[in-house]
Amino acid sequence: MENQTVTPSELKTEEFVVNIGPQHPATHGVLRVEVTLDGETVKDVLPHLGYIHRGIEKMTESLGYKQSIFLTSRMDYLSAHINNHLCALAIEKAAQIEVPARAKAIRIIMDELQRLTSHELWWGSCAMDIGAVTPFFLGFRDRERILELFEQNTGNRLTMSYIIPGGVMNDVRPDFVPKLKALLKSIKDYRKEYDQLITGNYIFQHRTQGIGVLSKEQAISLGCTGPTARASGLSCDIRKLYPYDGYEKLDFKEVIDYGCDNWARYVVRMEEMSQSIHIIEQLLDNLPTGDYRTKLKGVLKLPAGEYYQRVESARGELGVYIVSDGGAKPYRMKFRTPCYSNLGAVKPISVGMKIADLMANMATIDLVIPDMDR
Amino acid sequence: MKALYNYLKEVAFAFVSLANGLLLTLKYFVTPWKSIITENYPDNRDHPSVADEFAGEVILIHDENNEHKCTACTLCQMACPNNSIQIISKQVETEDGKKKKVLDQWVYHLEMCTFCKQCIDACPQDAIKMINSYELSCFDRSTLTKVLNRPGSKLKEKAKVTPKVQE
């Protein structure tokens, strides 16, 4: 019997497939990512969808136009107001409904507050994916203050169904403006804490800078929108390009960064929070008085035709395509959700990186799973 | 030598940045009341901090004479996106021999309700409203199906005289 000695170069190696999810804290929902690994290096990323598919597009075909609004807040639950706004705008465009000035102002304030809550939660969960736990609690603490304001004025905290065709569901409380002013002041203080805790952190900077590079060409070809694409130098803010409900009258900056990496996406989102505060401050001082909604008929009918409307959600371009046959129910309602397109960016920016960077990449793209599957 | 200096500078910067973050944690460690937003929930049930506008549950408004304003027009039933409202009406004969539709049971399926307030919006008589109740958990799902009109309640007289929407 002869002894066989195996040298390391003769050892057979093979790629290893790891399933991340569907129940994994870093995927923020039921997304299953099939990752092919060579050691610790990512060779391939294959996302699997369908775990939270509820058939929202099909359900709208059996509901009226007014009723389908409540379903849209279940798509991207972190920007429910913006989803409602999208649906309301599309229906108003089709039925040619005039919206009072006060309703428009309230809608924009709510949209920007929602963007703040979404980015605050993203800030906490992004830092947690990268390994810091404290920001998660701070992010939720600050989001809670805004949710309290939502609860007082809209009645619900997460899925509001507040923005409806013709205006908003109910008027804001008389103490809305002073409370919001105090809140914005404290949010500005919180922003300083965010910078102190995470932005200046050496470990965080090294985990994000130069990692997950998404070039501008890739962003365009994958259809990325929102902060993900703006961090690659692509100007795609719908609020600037196709303004709606009076965004054209407001002074704000489209935040663009040319870094293309995770750090750039972080910086863009942090700066967007400041811009949202700036937008709300302009509206608060002269909030128009008058009606908060146009009364509509009980059953809304759209003229036959095709309609498309887009808004800037907290994650990118959100669009709805309505086909109406003149009846009380939509013939087809197709949603173009930002997360579905942005998910495509996970593979090109993660291949060749380490598996720990995959988590950071998925965190900074800010995926919301029910928004992809709907 | 320059490389070593830069390396040491980077290490020093790293420690300063970590200490800077820890300073915030220390600040909240010694002054915890600055960041407390949680509530001692079961202890503050007498004075909960739930907003009056919070949409917790639909109720049918009854006045002191046990009268409500619901004319059983079923507009709320049609406005509801997920069939959580069932209006059961009955035909009664009035004194002058006319047949009239009155409310028999206002059935509310709380387990299916999404609190979208479409029914409140649709009601022409303002007969229903949302209240801010929040302790809705129970052991049996069937207890969440409620009949909202109280036994023996009847339609308010004034609402009969001026019907606004029904044609």
Coordinates of N, CA and C in Angstrom, one line a residue, chain A residues 63 66-67 69-70 74 134 138 140-141 144-145 148 151-157 159-161 164 169-170 173 190 193 196-197 200-203 205-206 293 295, chain B residues 10-11 13-14 17-18 20-25 27-28 34-37 39 49-56 77-82 114-118 121:
Chain A
L63 N -61.9 46.2 -8.6 CA -62.3 47.2 -7.7 C -62.5 48.5 -8.5
K66 N -61.6 54.5 -7.0 CA -61.4 55.1 -5.7 C -60.9 54.0 -4.8
Q67 N -61.4 52.8 -4.9 CA -61.1 51.7 -4.0 C -59.7 51.2 -4.2
I69 N -57.1 52.8 -4.7 CA -56.1 53.6 -4.0 C -55.5 52.9 -2.8
F70 N -56.4 52.2 -2.0 CA -55.9 51.7 -0.8 C -55.0 50.5 -1.0
R74 N -50.1 49.4 -0.1 CA -49.5 48.1 0.3 C -48.3 47.7 -0.6
T134 N -26.7 50.5 16.8 CA -27.3 51.7 17.4 C -28.1 52.6 16.4
L138 N -31.9 54.7 16.5 CA -32.0 56.1 16.3 C -32.9 56.4 15.1
F140 N -35.3 54.6 13.9 CA -36.7 54.3 14.2 C -37.3 55.3 15.2
R141 N -36.4 55.8 16.1 CA -36.9 56.9 17.0 C -37.3 58.1 16.3
E144 N -40.5 57.6 14.3 CA -41.7 57.5 15.1 C -42.3 58.9 15.3
R145 N -41.5 59.9 15.4 CA -42.0 61.3 15.6 C -42.9 61.7 14.4
E148 N -46.2 59.7 14.3 CA -47.1 60.3 15.3 C -47.9 61.4 14.6
E151 N -50.4 60.0 12.3 CA -51.5 59.4 13.0 C -52.5 60.4 13.4
Q152 N -52.0 61.6 13.8 CA -52.9 62.7 14.3 C -53.6 63.3 13.1
N153 N -53.0 63.3 11.9 CA -53.7 64.1 10.9 C -54.3 63.2 9.8
T154 N -53.8 62.0 9.6 CA -54.4 61.1 8.6 C -55.2 60.0 9.2
G155 N -54.9 59.6 10.4 CA -55.7 58.5 11.1 C -54.9 57.2 11.1
N156 N -53.9 57.1 10.2 CA -53.2 55.8 10.2 C -51.7 56.1 10.2
R157 N -50.9 55.1 10.5 CA -49.5 55.3 10.7 C -48.7 54.8 9.5
T159 N -50.2 52.6 6.4 CA -50.9 52.6 5.2 C -52.0 53.5 5.3
M160 N -51.8 54.8 4.8 CA -52.7 55.9 5.2 C -53.9 55.9 4.3
S161 N -53.9 55.7 3.0 CA -55.0 55.9 2.1 C -55.5 57.3 2.3
I164 N -56.4 61.1 -2.0 CA -57.4 60.5 -2.8 C -57.7 61.4 -4.0
M169 N -58.1 63.2 2.1 CA -59.3 62.6 2.8 C -59.9 63.6 3.8
N170 N -59.1 64.1 4.6 CA -59.6 65.1 5.6 C -58.6 66.2 5.8
R173 N -55.0 68.9 11.1 CA -55.5 69.5 12.4 C -55.0 71.0 12.4
Y190 N -31.2 65.9 14.6 CA -31.0 64.5 14.4 C -30.0 64.3 13.3
E193 N -26.6 64.3 14.5 CA -26.3 63.1 15.2 C -25.9 61.9 14.2
Q196 N -22.5 62.5 13.0 CA -21.6 62.2 14.1 C -21.4 60.7 14.3
L197 N -22.5 60.0 14.1 CA -22.4 58.5 14.5 C -21.9 57.7 13.3
G200 N -19.1 60.1 9.7 CA -17.7 60.2 10.0 C -17.0 59.0 10.4
N201 N -17.8 57.9 10.5 CA -17.2 56.7 11.0 C -16.2 56.0 10.1
Y202 N -15.0 55.7 10.5 CA -14.0 55.2 9.7 C -14.3 53.8 9.1
I203 N -14.9 53.0 9.9 CA -15.3 51.6 9.5 C -16.3 51.7 8.4
Q205 N -17.0 54.2 6.4 CA -16.4 54.7 5.2 C -15.7 53.7 4.4
H206 N -14.9 52.8 5.1 CA -14.2 51.8 4.4 C -15.0 50.7 3.9
R293 N -60.5 69.5 -0.6 CA -60.8 68.4 -1.6 C -62.0 68.9 -2.5
K295 N -65.3 67.6 -4.1 CA -66.2 66.4 -3.9 C -66.5 65.7 -5.3
Chain B
E10 N -3.8 58.0 9.9 CA -5.0 57.4 9.6 C -5.6 56.6 10.8
V11 N -4.7 55.9 11.5 CA -5.1 55.1 12.6 C -5.6 56.1 13.7
F13 N -7.0 59.0 13.2 CA -8.3 59.5 12.7 C -9.4 58.4 12.9
A14 N -9.0 57.2 12.7 CA -10.0 56.1 12.9 C -10.5 56.1 14.3
S17 N -12.7 59.0 15.1 CA -14.1 58.9 14.5 C -14.9 57.9 15.3
L18 N -14.3 56.8 15.8 CA -15.0 55.8 16.6 C -15.4 56.5 18.0
N20 N -15.9 59.5 18.5 CA -16.9 60.5 18.3 C -18.3 59.9 18.3
G21 N -18.4 58.7 17.7 CA -19.7 58.0 17.7 C -20.1 57.6 19.1
L22 N -19.0 57.1 19.8 CA -19.3 56.6 21.1 C -19.8 57.7 22.1
L23 N -19.3 58.9 21.7 CA -19.7 60.1 22.6 C -21.2 60.2 22.6
L24 N -21.8 60.0 21.4 CA -23.2 60.1 21.3 C -23.9 59.1 22.1
T25 N -23.4 57.9 22.1 CA -24.0 56.8 22.9 C -23.8 57.1 24.4
K27 N -23.6 60.1 25.6 CA -24.6 61.2 25.9 C -25.9 60.7 26.2
Y28 N -26.4 59.7 25.4 CA -27.7 59.2 25.7 C -27.7 58.2 26.9
K34 N -33.7 62.1 27.1 CA -33.7 62.9 25.8 C -34.2 62.1 24.6
S35 N -34.1 60.8 24.7 CA -34.4 60.0 23.5 C -35.5 59.0 23.8
I36 N -36.2 59.1 24.9 CA -37.2 58.1 25.2 C -38.5 58.4 24.5
I37 N -38.9 57.6 23.6 CA -40.2 57.8 22.9 C -41.2 56.7 23.2
E39 N -43.6 54.1 25.5 CA -44.5 54.3 26.6 C -44.6 53.1 27.4
S49 N -51.9 57.8 24.9 CA -51.5 58.9 24.0 C -51.9 58.6 22.6
V50 N -53.0 58.0 22.4 CA -53.5 57.7 21.0 C -54.2 59.0 20.5
A51 N -54.0 59.4 19.3 CA -54.6 60.6 18.8 C -56.1 60.3 18.6
D52 N -56.9 61.4 18.8 CA -58.4 61.2 18.6 C -58.7 60.8 17.2
E53 N -57.9 61.2 16.2 CA -58.1 60.9 14.8 C -57.7 59.5 14.4
F54 N -57.1 58.8 15.3 CA -56.6 57.5 14.9 C -57.8 56.6 14.5
A55 N -57.6 56.0 13.3 CA -58.7 55.1 12.8 C -58.6 53.7 13.3
G56 N -59.3 53.4 14.4 CA -59.2 52.1 15.0 C -60.3 51.2 14.6
Q77 N -71.5 50.1 1.9 CA -71.2 48.7 1.5 C -70.6 48.7 0.1
M78 N -71.1 49.6 -0.8 CA -70.5 49.6 -2.1 C -69.1 50.3 -2.1
A79 N -68.9 51.2 -1.2 CA -67.6 51.9 -1.2 C -66.5 51.0 -0.6
C80 N -66.9 50.0 0.2 CA -65.9 49.2 0.9 C -65.1 48.4 -0.1
P81 N -63.8 48.4 -0.1 CA -63.0 47.7 -1.1 C -63.0 46.2 -0.8
N82 N -63.1 45.8 0.5 CA -63.0 44.3 0.7 C -64.2 43.7 1.5
T114 N -59.6 47.4 6.4 CA -58.2 47.9 6.3 C -58.2 49.4 6.7
F115 N -59.2 49.9 7.3 CA -59.2 51.2 7.9 C -58.9 52.3 6.9
C116 N -59.5 52.2 5.7 CA -59.2 53.1 4.6 C -60.1 54.3 4.6
K117 N -61.2 54.2 5.5 CA -62.1 55.3 5.7 C -63.0 55.7 4.4
Q118 N -63.1 54.7 3.5 CA -63.9 55.0 2.3 C -65.4 55.0 2.7
D121 N -66.3 58.3 4.2 CA -66.4 59.3 3.1 C -67.6 59.1 2.3

